[in-house]
Coordinates of C-alpha atoms in Angstrom, one line a residue:
M297 CA 95.8 -51.9 14.8
S298 CA 98.1 -53.3 17.4
R299 CA 97.5 -52.6 21.0
Q300 CA 100.2 -50.5 22.7
P301 CA 101.9 -51.9 25.8
V302 CA 100.7 -50.8 29.2
P303 CA 103.1 -48.0 30.2
L304 CA 105.1 -48.0 33.4
P305 CA 105.3 -44.6 35.1
A306 CA 108.6 -42.9 34.7
E307 CA 109.2 -42.6 38.4
H308 CA 109.3 -46.4 38.7
I309 CA 112.0 -46.7 36.1
P310 CA 115.4 -46.2 37.8
P311 CA 117.5 -43.6 36.2
G312 CA 119.9 -45.0 33.6
T313 CA 118.0 -48.2 33.1
P314 CA 118.8 -49.4 29.6
E315 CA 116.3 -51.1 27.2
W316 CA 116.9 -54.7 26.5
R317 CA 116.5 -54.4 22.7
T318 CA 116.1 -57.0 20.0
A319 CA 119.8 -56.9 19.0
D320 CA 120.9 -57.8 22.5
V321 CA 118.1 -60.3 22.9
R322 CA 119.3 -62.1 19.8
R323 CA 122.8 -62.4 21.1
W324 CA 121.4 -63.7 24.4
L325 CA 119.3 -66.3 22.5
D326 CA 122.2 -67.3 20.4
A327 CA 123.9 -68.4 23.7
V328 CA 121.5 -71.3 24.3
P329 CA 122.5 -74.9 24.8
A330 CA 123.0 -77.0 21.8
R331 CA 120.3 -79.4 20.8
W332 CA 122.2 -82.5 22.0
A333 CA 122.3 -81.0 25.5
H334 CA 118.6 -81.0 26.0
P335 CA 117.8 -82.8 29.3
L336 CA 115.3 -85.1 27.6
F337 CA 118.1 -86.9 25.7
A338 CA 120.2 -87.4 28.8
F339 CA 117.1 -88.5 30.8
L340 CA 116.2 -91.1 28.1
A341 CA 119.8 -92.4 27.8
L342 CA 120.1 -92.8 31.6
A343 CA 116.6 -94.4 31.9
V344 CA 117.3 -96.9 29.2
S345 CA 120.7 -97.8 30.5
V346 CA 119.5 -98.2 34.0
A347 CA 116.6 -100.5 32.9
W348 CA 119.1 -102.6 31.0
E349 CA 121.5 -102.8 33.9
V350 CA 118.8 -103.8 36.3
A351 CA 117.7 -106.5 33.9
A352 CA 121.1 -107.8 33.0
A353 CA 123.3 -107.3 36.1
P354 CA 123.9 -110.6 38.0
V355 CA 122.0 -110.9 41.3
P356 CA 123.8 -112.9 44.0
A357 CA 121.8 -115.9 45.1
C358 CA 120.4 -115.9 48.6
T359 CA 122.1 -118.5 50.7
S360 CA 122.1 -119.5 54.4
A361 CA 125.6 -118.1 54.7
E362 CA 124.7 -114.8 53.0
P363 CA 120.9 -114.5 53.5
C364 CA 118.9 -111.8 51.7
G365 CA 117.7 -108.9 53.8
S366 CA 117.4 -105.2 53.7
D367 CA 120.2 -103.6 51.6
W368 CA 120.2 -100.1 53.0
T369 CA 123.4 -99.2 51.0
G370 CA 121.8 -100.3 47.8
L371 CA 118.6 -98.5 48.7
A372 CA 120.6 -95.3 49.3
V373 CA 122.2 -95.6 45.9
A374 CA 118.8 -96.1 44.3
V375 CA 117.5 -93.0 46.0
V376 CA 120.5 -91.0 44.6
L377 CA 119.9 -92.5 41.1
V378 CA 116.2 -91.6 40.9
L379 CA 117.0 -88.1 42.3
S380 CA 119.7 -87.7 39.6
L381 CA 117.2 -88.5 36.9
Y382 CA 115.0 -85.7 38.3
W383 CA 117.9 -83.3 38.9
V384 CA 119.0 -83.6 35.2
W385 CA 116.0 -81.4 34.5
R386 CA 115.9 -79.2 37.6
Q387 CA 119.3 -79.1 39.4
P388 CA 122.3 -79.5 37.0
R389 CA 124.9 -79.2 39.7
L390 CA 123.3 -81.7 42.0
A391 CA 122.7 -84.1 39.0
I392 CA 126.5 -84.1 38.3
G393 CA 127.2 -85.0 41.9
G394 CA 124.5 -87.7 42.0
L395 CA 125.6 -89.3 38.8
A396 CA 129.2 -89.4 40.1
V397 CA 128.0 -91.2 43.3
T398 CA 126.1 -93.8 41.3
V399 CA 129.1 -94.6 39.0
V400 CA 131.5 -94.8 42.0
A401 CA 128.9 -97.1 43.8
L402 CA 128.8 -99.4 40.7
A403 CA 132.5 -99.6 40.6
A404 CA 132.9 -100.2 44.3
E405 CA 130.4 -103.1 44.3
D406 CA 131.9 -105.1 41.5
G407 CA 135.2 -103.4 40.8
V408 CA 136.3 -101.8 37.6
S409 CA 135.6 -105.1 35.8
A410 CA 131.9 -104.4 36.3
F411 CA 132.1 -102.1 33.2
A412 CA 133.0 -105.1 31.1
R413 CA 129.3 -105.8 31.1
P414 CA 127.6 -104.1 28.1
S415 CA 124.8 -102.8 30.3
A416 CA 127.1 -101.3 32.9
L417 CA 129.3 -99.8 30.2
A418 CA 126.1 -98.4 28.6
Y419 CA 125.2 -96.7 31.9
L420 CA 128.8 -95.3 32.2
L421 CA 128.5 -93.8 28.7
A422 CA 125.0 -92.5 29.4
A423 CA 126.2 -90.9 32.6
G424 CA 129.2 -89.3 30.8
F425 CA 126.9 -88.0 28.1
A426 CA 124.5 -86.5 30.7
V427 CA 127.4 -84.9 32.6
A428 CA 128.7 -83.4 29.4
G429 CA 125.3 -81.9 28.7
L430 CA 125.0 -80.6 32.2
V431 CA 128.4 -78.9 32.1
H432 CA 127.5 -77.4 28.8
R433 CA 124.2 -76.0 30.1
L434 CA 126.0 -74.5 33.1
A435 CA 128.6 -72.9 30.9
V436 CA 125.9 -71.5 28.6
A437 CA 124.1 -70.1 31.6
G438 CA 127.3 -68.3 32.6
R439 CA 127.6 -66.9 29.0
Q440 CA 123.9 -65.7 29.2
R441 CA 124.6 -64.0 32.5
A442 CA 127.6 -62.2 31.0
L443 CA 125.6 -61.0 28.0
A444 CA 122.7 -59.7 30.2
L445 CA 125.2 -57.8 32.4
E446 CA 126.8 -56.4 29.3
A447 CA 123.4 -55.2 28.1
A448 CA 122.6 -53.7 31.5
G449 CA 125.9 -51.8 31.6
S450 CA 126.6 -50.0 34.8
A451 CA 122.9 -49.7 35.8
V452 CA 122.4 -51.4 39.1
Q453 CA 119.7 -51.1 41.7
R454 CA 118.6 -52.7 44.9
L455 CA 115.4 -54.7 44.9
P456 CA 112.2 -52.7 45.7
D457 CA 111.3 -53.0 49.4
A458 CA 108.3 -55.3 48.7
A459 CA 110.6 -57.8 46.9
R460 CA 113.1 -57.7 49.7
T461 CA 110.5 -59.1 52.1
F462 CA 109.5 -61.9 49.7
R463 CA 110.4 -65.3 50.9
R464 CA 110.4 -68.7 49.3
G465 CA 111.2 -72.2 50.3
R466 CA 108.8 -72.6 53.3
L467 CA 106.3 -74.9 51.5
S468 CA 109.1 -77.0 50.1
F469 CA 110.6 -77.5 53.5
V470 CA 107.2 -78.5 55.0
L471 CA 106.7 -81.0 52.2
A472 CA 110.2 -82.3 52.6
A473 CA 109.6 -82.8 56.3
V474 CA 106.4 -84.8 55.6
F475 CA 107.9 -87.1 53.0
L476 CA 111.1 -87.6 55.0
A477 CA 108.9 -88.5 58.0
V478 CA 107.1 -91.1 55.8
A479 CA 110.5 -92.5 54.8
G480 CA 111.6 -92.6 58.4
F481 CA 108.4 -94.5 59.2
G482 CA 109.2 -97.0 56.5
V483 CA 112.7 -97.5 57.9
W484 CA 111.2 -98.1 61.4
Q485 CA 108.7 -100.6 60.0
A486 CA 111.4 -102.5 58.0
L487 CA 113.7 -102.7 61.0
G488 CA 110.7 -103.9 63.0
V489 CA 110.2 -106.7 60.5
A490 CA 113.9 -107.7 60.8
D491 CA 113.8 -107.6 64.6
A492 CA 110.6 -109.7 64.7
Y493 CA 112.4 -112.3 62.6
E494 CA 115.5 -112.3 64.8
Q495 CA 113.3 -112.9 67.9
R496 CA 111.4 -115.6 66.1
A497 CA 114.6 -117.3 64.9
A498 CA 116.1 -117.2 68.4
E499 CA 113.2 -119.3 69.8
A500 CA 112.4 -121.4 66.7
A501 CA 113.8 -124.8 65.6
H502 CA 116.5 -124.8 62.9
L503 CA 116.1 -127.7 60.4
S504 CA 117.8 -128.8 57.2
G505 CA 115.8 -130.3 54.3
E506 CA 115.8 -131.1 50.7
V507 CA 113.8 -129.4 47.9
T508 CA 111.6 -132.0 46.3
A509 CA 109.4 -129.8 44.1
V510 CA 109.5 -126.2 42.7
D511 CA 106.4 -124.2 41.6
E512 CA 108.0 -121.2 39.9
D513 CA 104.6 -119.7 38.9
E514 CA 103.5 -119.6 42.5
G515 CA 106.9 -119.0 44.0
V516 CA 106.6 -122.1 46.3
L517 CA 109.1 -124.7 47.3
T518 CA 108.2 -128.2 48.6
V519 CA 110.8 -129.1 51.2
T520 CA 111.1 -132.4 53.0
A521 CA 112.8 -132.1 56.4
E522 CA 112.9 -134.8 59.2
G523 CA 110.2 -136.8 57.4
R524 CA 107.8 -133.9 57.0
T525 CA 106.9 -132.1 53.9
R526 CA 106.4 -128.3 54.0
R527 CA 105.5 -125.7 51.4
I528 CA 107.8 -122.7 51.7
E529 CA 107.2 -119.4 49.9
T530 CA 110.2 -117.8 48.1
A531 CA 110.9 -114.8 46.1
F532 CA 113.5 -116.5 44.0
P533 CA 112.4 -120.1 43.2
E534 CA 114.9 -120.4 40.4
D535 CA 117.7 -120.3 43.1
F536 CA 116.5 -123.5 44.7
P537 CA 116.3 -126.3 42.1
V538 CA 115.0 -129.8 43.0
G539 CA 117.6 -131.6 45.2
T540 CA 119.0 -128.5 46.8
R541 CA 119.6 -128.6 50.5
V542 CA 118.1 -125.6 52.4
D543 CA 118.0 -124.5 56.0
L544 CA 114.7 -123.7 57.6
V545 CA 113.6 -121.7 60.6
V546 CA 110.5 -123.6 61.9
D547 CA 108.1 -122.1 64.4
G548 CA 105.1 -124.4 64.9
D549 CA 103.4 -124.8 61.5
G550 CA 105.2 -121.8 60.0
A551 CA 108.6 -122.1 58.3
V552 CA 110.8 -119.8 56.4
L553 CA 114.1 -120.2 54.5
V554 CA 117.2 -119.0 56.4
A555 CA 118.3 -117.7 53.0
E556 CA 115.2 -115.5 52.7
P557 CA 114.4 -114.7 56.4
Y558 CA 111.8 -111.9 55.9
D559 CA 110.2 -109.7 53.3
A560 CA 110.3 -106.0 53.9
F561 CA 110.1 -105.0 50.2
G562 CA 106.9 -103.0 50.6
W563 CA 108.4 -100.9 53.5
E564 CA 111.7 -100.4 51.5
L565 CA 109.6 -99.2 48.5
L566 CA 108.0 -96.7 50.8
V567 CA 111.4 -95.6 52.0
L568 CA 112.5 -95.1 48.4
G569 CA 109.5 -93.0 47.4
G570 CA 109.5 -90.9 50.6
S571 CA 113.2 -90.3 50.4
V572 CA 113.2 -89.3 46.8
A573 CA 110.2 -86.9 47.2
G574 CA 111.5 -85.5 50.5
L575 CA 115.1 -84.9 49.3
A576 CA 113.8 -83.4 46.0
F577 CA 111.6 -80.9 47.9
L578 CA 114.4 -80.2 50.3
A579 CA 116.9 -79.4 47.5
N580 CA 114.3 -77.2 45.7
G581 CA 113.6 -75.3 49.0
V582 CA 117.3 -74.8 49.8
T583 CA 118.0 -73.7 46.2
G584 CA 115.1 -71.3 46.0
H585 CA 115.9 -69.9 49.5
L586 CA 119.5 -69.3 48.7
A587 CA 118.7 -67.7 45.3
A588 CA 116.2 -65.3 46.9
R589 CA 118.8 -64.4 49.5
R590 CA 121.4 -63.6 46.8
L591 CA 118.8 -61.3 45.1
R592 CA 118.3 -59.3 48.3
R593 CA 122.0 -59.1 49.3
E594 CA 123.5 -56.8 46.6
P595 CA 122.6 -54.3 44.0
L596 CA 121.3 -55.9 40.8
A597 CA 121.5 -55.2 37.1
V598 CA 118.2 -53.7 35.7
L599 CA 116.8 -53.9 32.3
H600 CA 113.8 -52.2 30.7
V601 CA 111.6 -54.9 29.1
L602 CA 108.1 -55.9 28.1
V603 CA 106.2 -58.7 29.9
R604 CA 103.1 -60.6 29.4
E605 CA 101.3 -63.4 31.4
G606 CA 100.7 -66.6 29.5
E607 CA 97.1 -67.5 29.0
E608 CA 97.5 -71.3 29.3
D609 CA 100.3 -71.8 31.9
G610 CA 100.3 -68.6 33.9
R611 CA 104.0 -68.0 33.3
T612 CA 105.4 -64.5 32.9
Y613 CA 107.0 -64.1 29.5
V614 CA 109.6 -61.5 28.9
F615 CA 110.0 -59.7 25.5
A616 CA 112.5 -57.2 24.1
A617 CA 111.7 -53.6 24.9
D618 CA 111.2 -52.8 21.2
D619 CA 109.1 -55.9 20.5
T620 CA 105.9 -53.9 21.0
E621 CA 103.7 -56.5 19.2
G622 CA 105.0 -59.4 21.4
R623 CA 106.1 -61.5 18.5
R624 CA 109.0 -63.3 20.2
S625 CA 109.3 -64.1 23.9
V626 CA 112.8 -64.3 25.3
L627 CA 112.4 -66.1 28.6
C628 CA 109.7 -67.2 31.0
F629 CA 109.2 -68.0 34.7
H630 CA 106.3 -68.3 37.2
S631 CA 105.9 -65.3 39.5
L632 CA 103.9 -64.2 42.4
Y633 CA 103.1 -60.8 43.8
A634 CA 105.2 -59.3 46.6
S635 CA 104.2 -56.7 49.1
E636 CA 105.9 -55.1 52.1
D637 CA 103.4 -56.7 54.4
D638 CA 103.8 -60.1 52.9
E639 CA 106.5 -62.1 54.8
E640 CA 105.9 -65.5 53.3
E641 CA 105.3 -66.4 49.6
E642 CA 105.7 -69.8 48.2
F643 CA 105.7 -71.7 45.0
D644 CA 107.3 -75.0 44.0
G645 CA 107.1 -77.1 40.9
N646 CA 104.8 -76.0 38.1
D647 CA 101.9 -74.5 40.1
A648 CA 101.4 -71.5 42.5
A649 CA 100.5 -71.3 46.1
S650 CA 100.0 -68.1 48.0
G651 CA 97.8 -66.6 50.7
D652 CA 97.5 -63.3 49.0
D653 CA 94.1 -62.6 47.4
A654 CA 95.7 -61.3 44.2
D655 CA 97.7 -64.5 43.9
L656 CA 94.6 -66.6 44.4
R657 CA 92.8 -64.7 41.6
K658 CA 95.8 -65.3 39.4
I659 CA 95.8 -69.0 40.1
A660 CA 92.1 -69.2 39.5
D661 CA 92.5 -67.4 36.1
I662 CA 95.2 -70.0 35.2
L663 CA 93.0 -72.9 36.1
R664 CA 90.0 -71.5 34.2
G665 CA 92.2 -70.8 31.2
G666 CA 89.7 -68.2 30.0
G667 CA 89.5 -64.4 29.8
P668 CA 90.9 -62.0 27.3
T669 CA 94.5 -62.1 26.1
P670 CA 96.7 -60.5 28.7
P671 CA 98.3 -57.2 27.5
L672 CA 101.9 -56.5 27.0
R673 CA 103.2 -54.4 29.9
E674 CA 106.3 -52.2 30.3
A675 CA 108.5 -53.5 33.1
V676 CA 111.8 -53.2 34.9
L677 CA 113.5 -56.5 35.3
Y678 CA 115.8 -56.8 38.4
G679 CA 118.6 -59.3 38.2
A680 CA 120.7 -60.6 35.3
P681 CA 118.5 -63.2 33.5
Y682 CA 120.0 -66.6 32.5
A683 CA 118.9 -70.2 32.5
G684 CA 118.3 -71.1 36.2
A685 CA 118.4 -67.5 37.5
E686 CA 115.9 -65.8 39.9
V687 CA 114.6 -62.4 39.0
A688 CA 112.0 -59.8 40.0
F689 CA 110.1 -57.1 38.0
V690 CA 108.0 -54.1 38.5
A691 CA 105.0 -53.4 36.2
R692 CA 101.4 -52.1 36.1
E693 CA 98.7 -54.7 36.0
D694 CA 96.7 -53.0 33.3
E695 CA 95.9 -49.5 32.0
D696 CA 93.0 -49.0 34.5
D697 CA 95.3 -49.7 37.5
P698 CA 97.4 -46.6 38.5
E699 CA 99.4 -48.7 41.0
V700 CA 102.5 -50.7 40.1
A701 CA 103.0 -54.3 41.3
V702 CA 106.2 -56.0 42.3
E703 CA 106.4 -59.7 41.3
C704 CA 109.2 -62.2 42.1
S705 CA 110.0 -65.3 40.2
V706 CA 109.1 -68.5 42.0
T707 CA 110.6 -70.8 39.4
A708 CA 114.0 -70.5 37.7
V709 CA 114.3 -68.5 34.5
K710 CA 114.0 -70.6 31.4
P711 CA 114.7 -69.4 27.8
T712 CA 111.6 -69.9 25.8
L713 CA 111.4 -72.9 23.6
P714 CA 112.3 -71.7 20.1
E715 CA 116.0 -71.8 20.9
W716 CA 115.9 -75.6 20.8
R717 CA 114.4 -75.5 17.3
G718 CA 117.3 -73.8 15.5
R719 CA 119.8 -71.0 15.7
G720 CA 119.3 -69.0 12.5
P721 CA 117.5 -65.7 12.6
Q722 CA 115.0 -66.9 10.0
R723 CA 114.2 -69.9 12.1
R724 CA 113.5 -67.7 15.1
E725 CA 111.3 -65.4 13.1
R726 CA 109.0 -68.3 12.2
T727 CA 108.5 -69.4 15.8
S728 CA 106.2 -66.6 17.1
P729 CA 104.6 -68.1 20.2
R730 CA 101.1 -66.7 19.3
R731 CA 100.2 -66.1 15.7
S732 CA 97.1 -64.4 14.4
A733 CA 94.8 -65.9 11.8
D734 CA 96.0 -63.2 9.3
E735 CA 99.6 -64.1 9.9
I736 CA 98.9 -67.7 9.3
A737 CA 96.8 -66.9 6.2
A738 CA 99.7 -64.8 4.8
R739 CA 101.7 -68.0 4.5
M740 CA 98.9 -70.0 2.8
A741 CA 98.0 -69.8 -0.9
P742 CA 94.5 -70.6 -2.2
T743 CA 94.0 -74.1 -3.6
A744 CA 91.4 -75.6 -5.9
G745 CA 91.5 -79.1 -4.4
P746 CA 90.6 -80.0 -0.7
R747 CA 93.2 -79.4 1.9
V748 CA 94.0 -82.5 4.0
W749 CA 95.8 -82.7 7.4
R750 CA 96.4 -86.1 8.8
A751 CA 98.2 -87.8 11.7
H752 CA 101.9 -86.9 11.6
G753 CA 104.8 -89.1 12.7
F754 CA 104.8 -88.0 16.4
S755 CA 101.1 -88.7 16.7
R756 CA 101.5 -92.1 15.1
A757 CA 104.3 -92.9 17.5
I758 CA 102.0 -92.0 20.4
G759 CA 99.4 -94.3 18.9
L760 CA 101.8 -97.2 18.5
G761 CA 103.0 -96.7 22.1
L762 CA 99.4 -96.8 23.4
L763 CA 98.8 -99.9 21.2
L764 CA 101.6 -101.7 22.9
V765 CA 100.2 -100.7 26.3
Q766 CA 96.8 -102.0 25.2
G767 CA 98.2 -105.3 24.0
G768 CA 100.3 -105.7 27.1
G769 CA 97.4 -104.8 29.4
V770 CA 95.1 -107.4 27.8
W771 CA 97.8 -110.0 28.1
A772 CA 98.4 -109.2 31.8
A773 CA 94.7 -109.2 32.6
L774 CA 94.1 -112.5 30.9
D775 CA 97.3 -114.1 32.1
D776 CA 95.9 -115.6 35.3
G777 CA 92.5 -116.6 33.9
P778 CA 89.1 -115.2 35.0
S779 CA 89.6 -112.8 37.9
W780 CA 88.6 -109.4 39.3
S781 CA 91.5 -107.9 37.4
W782 CA 89.4 -108.2 34.2
L783 CA 87.2 -105.4 35.6
W784 CA 89.8 -102.8 34.8
L785 CA 89.3 -103.6 31.1
V786 CA 85.8 -102.1 31.3
P787 CA 86.9 -98.5 31.6
A788 CA 90.4 -98.8 30.2
L789 CA 89.8 -100.6 26.9
P790 CA 87.3 -98.1 25.4
W791 CA 89.6 -95.2 26.3
L792 CA 92.7 -97.0 24.9
L793 CA 90.8 -98.0 21.7
T794 CA 89.6 -94.5 21.1
S795 CA 93.0 -93.0 21.8
V796 CA 95.0 -95.5 19.6
A797 CA 92.6 -95.2 16.7
T798 CA 92.6 -91.4 16.9
A799 CA 96.4 -91.0 17.3
L800 CA 97.1 -93.3 14.4
T801 CA 94.7 -92.1 11.7
W802 CA 93.0 -88.8 12.6
R803 CA 92.4 -86.6 9.6
I804 CA 90.8 -83.2 8.9
T805 CA 89.8 -82.4 5.3
A806 CA 88.7 -78.9 4.3
D807 CA 86.7 -78.4 1.2
R808 CA 84.3 -75.8 -0.2
D809 CA 81.5 -76.3 2.2
G810 CA 83.2 -77.2 5.5
L811 CA 85.4 -79.7 7.3
W812 CA 85.4 -83.5 7.3
V813 CA 86.7 -84.6 10.7
T814 CA 87.8 -88.2 11.0
G815 CA 88.1 -89.6 14.5
A816 CA 88.2 -93.0 16.0
W817 CA 84.7 -94.1 15.3
R818 CA 83.2 -91.9 12.6
V819 CA 83.6 -89.1 10.1
R820 CA 81.7 -86.0 10.9
R821 CA 80.7 -83.2 8.6
V822 CA 81.1 -79.6 10.1
P823 CA 79.9 -76.8 7.7
W824 CA 81.8 -73.6 7.8
D825 CA 78.8 -71.5 8.9
V826 CA 78.4 -73.4 12.2
I827 CA 82.1 -73.4 13.2
T828 CA 82.8 -70.8 16.0
S829 CA 86.4 -71.7 16.8
V830 CA 89.3 -74.0 16.0
R831 CA 92.0 -74.4 18.6
H832 CA 94.7 -76.8 19.9
H833 CA 93.5 -78.0 23.3
E834 CA 95.1 -80.5 25.7
D835 CA 97.0 -82.4 23.0
G836 CA 94.0 -82.4 20.8
I837 CA 92.2 -80.3 18.2
R838 CA 88.8 -78.9 19.2
V839 CA 86.3 -77.5 16.6
G840 CA 83.7 -75.4 18.3
R841 CA 80.1 -75.4 16.8
A842 CA 77.4 -72.8 17.3
K843 CA 74.6 -75.2 18.3
D844 CA 76.0 -78.6 19.1
S845 CA 78.9 -79.7 21.3
S846 CA 82.4 -79.3 19.9
V847 CA 84.0 -81.9 17.7
D848 CA 87.2 -83.1 19.4
L849 CA 90.2 -85.1 18.2
S850 CA 92.5 -86.4 21.0
P851 CA 95.3 -87.3 21.2
T852 CA 96.8 -85.8 18.1
G853 CA 100.4 -85.9 19.4
W854 CA 102.2 -84.8 22.6
A855 CA 102.8 -81.1 22.4
W856 CA 105.0 -81.0 25.5
L857 CA 107.5 -83.6 24.2
E858 CA 107.4 -82.2 20.7
R859 CA 108.4 -78.8 21.9
R860 CA 111.2 -80.2 24.1
T861 CA 112.6 -82.1 21.1
G862 CA 112.8 -78.9 19.1
R863 CA 109.6 -79.3 17.0
E864 CA 106.6 -77.2 16.5
P865 CA 103.6 -79.3 17.7
G866 CA 102.0 -80.7 14.5
A867 CA 98.4 -80.5 15.8
E868 CA 99.0 -76.8 16.8
R869 CA 100.0 -76.0 13.3
V870 CA 97.0 -77.8 11.9
A871 CA 94.6 -75.9 14.2
D872 CA 96.2 -72.6 13.2
E873 CA 95.8 -73.3 9.5
V874 CA 92.2 -74.5 9.8
R875 CA 91.4 -71.4 11.9
A876 CA 92.9 -69.2 9.1
L877 CA 90.6 -70.8 6.6
L878 CA 87.7 -70.1 9.0
H879 CA 88.4 -66.4 9.1
R880 CA 89.6 -66.1 5.5
P881 CA 87.0 -67.6 3.1
D882 CA 89.0 -66.6 0.1
L883 CA 91.6 -69.3 1.0
R884 CA 89.1 -72.1 1.2
P885 CA 89.2 -74.8 -1.5
D886 CA 86.9 -74.6 -4.5
A887 CA 86.1 -78.3 -4.8
E888 CA 84.3 -80.8 -2.6
A889 CA 86.2 -83.7 -1.0
G890 CA 85.6 -87.1 -2.4
P891 CA 85.1 -90.3 -0.2
G892 CA 88.8 -91.2 -0.5
Q893 CA 89.8 -87.8 0.9
Q894 CA 87.4 -87.8 3.8
G895 CA 89.3 -90.6 5.7
M896 CA 88.1 -93.7 7.4
P897 CA 87.8 -94.4 11.1
V898 CA 89.8 -97.4 12.3
G899 CA 88.1 -97.9 15.7
P900 CA 85.8 -100.8 14.6
P901 CA 88.7 -102.8 12.9
L902 CA 90.8 -102.1 16.0
V903 CA 88.0 -103.6 18.2
A904 CA 88.1 -106.8 16.1
L905 CA 91.9 -106.9 16.3
T906 CA 91.7 -106.6 20.0
V907 CA 89.2 -109.4 20.3
L908 CA 91.4 -111.6 18.2
W909 CA 94.4 -110.7 20.3
G910 CA 92.5 -111.6 23.5
A911 CA 91.4 -114.9 22.0
A912 CA 95.0 -115.7 21.0
V913 CA 96.3 -114.9 24.5
L914 CA 93.7 -117.2 26.1
L915 CA 94.6 -120.0 23.6
L916 CA 98.4 -119.6 24.2
L917 CA 98.2 -119.5 28.1

């Protein structure tokens, strides 16, 4: 028997408030961005093209006439570029402006002919693709807003008093000030390094010498000037081949190249990081503050809906008013309680922060991830929902609480993920966010032979990526011979070996008597009568046992990325189906699994392969 939603007292439903019903919800969901406009694709295209351009673009050599120093203009463009990569996800309008700035800066530096380079042309095309996706997303958001207003009709109301005193943006502004202060400190230090060199150069001797030897591995030049040989450090030894004449600034026993007067790279890196973080928080704060002001300024469309709080992420999920079983969420956002006495509420990013006791309890519940499944609740949604919007809603907390609570969004509205998986109604019906064991079992037929689930393509891709990281890490650690850097292999290698072996070849086999679970190092037998639960947990599959500790497989994919590329997480589907077998013995196989079906752990062979790789690296270096 399904549980009825927690009702909202009639006096808290404004007269004339229409129900947002499934038919209107489907029209709203049909107006989602096309798959190609997903920000992940734009982000990857931009990231790859930027990496290519950085590696391939010609770098002017440092000379005495044009010495290398702090390039503040280039650093500012780099800040805008990194921010644009972030804004592709969070701030489409700012991302469009940021990408335009970077393209103009590239053209201004080398002229239009710069785009004759394949790498620069690739970045131009990637930026164009990203801008097209951003414009498409903004247009879709406008369409969703129009559909929500059409569903709401003429019903408009002002926000409840509690919501009108709700503020956001303060924490973002504080964090922005902190990070921008850090960036300012980096600028001050970098300028100090430059000033110290200028003072030193004014009092030092200026000599000219010839490069007689170059150690590119150490980045050291051997320069002979006025009969004396000096070793000079350089960041670009390839720019000074043997026989090159170089100018030196000599102060006692110390000497530097006039072409490379000082090194403020560390401080410039601090400026880059502080500026990116500070401006990102500043933009988020300003956007949230302005959106909250727009909510308070004028009457808003209202819709009668159902809401439920997510168990794992603490988001508020909105459902159609007639979806009383909560089969298909429409949109989601993070929210916090508002009250008339509460003048400051704050949230930024993907976590919550509030001084209110109720909010602290809410955050604690999210972090614990436990407790019963939150109930569906009747609610009145204030504000036309669309991707990127800010809204508020009124609902009761539970059936035992006679009071209603006002909650305000503290992140932008986001359509729930199934819209990226396909547009057909049949497709949407299959993407229920939380399916019961009976619902899964209804789609499964009994089988005589064992059921086998194994690592899918996404999981193997993660494993191959980690394998490349492992191989590169071993190479980097052994590159310079025995050193303290080898110590990081002690904790890192076992974790990497386990993760790679699991991601590449994990397997679960269900037979008549239980499960065979193949991990990185062994195959474990788990009888049906000792299994207490099966669930997808932190990109892994966890099989709970009555007496012993749980049997874990991790990683079995990357659920976050799988969802954002329009796929149902493979490990989540496996956990659902195994759980259905646990609760429905009639679906279990009739036969026992043979040795070939139980799987084989590849951890031990991978250890041998890693040892051989390390030996090969030592022999080659």
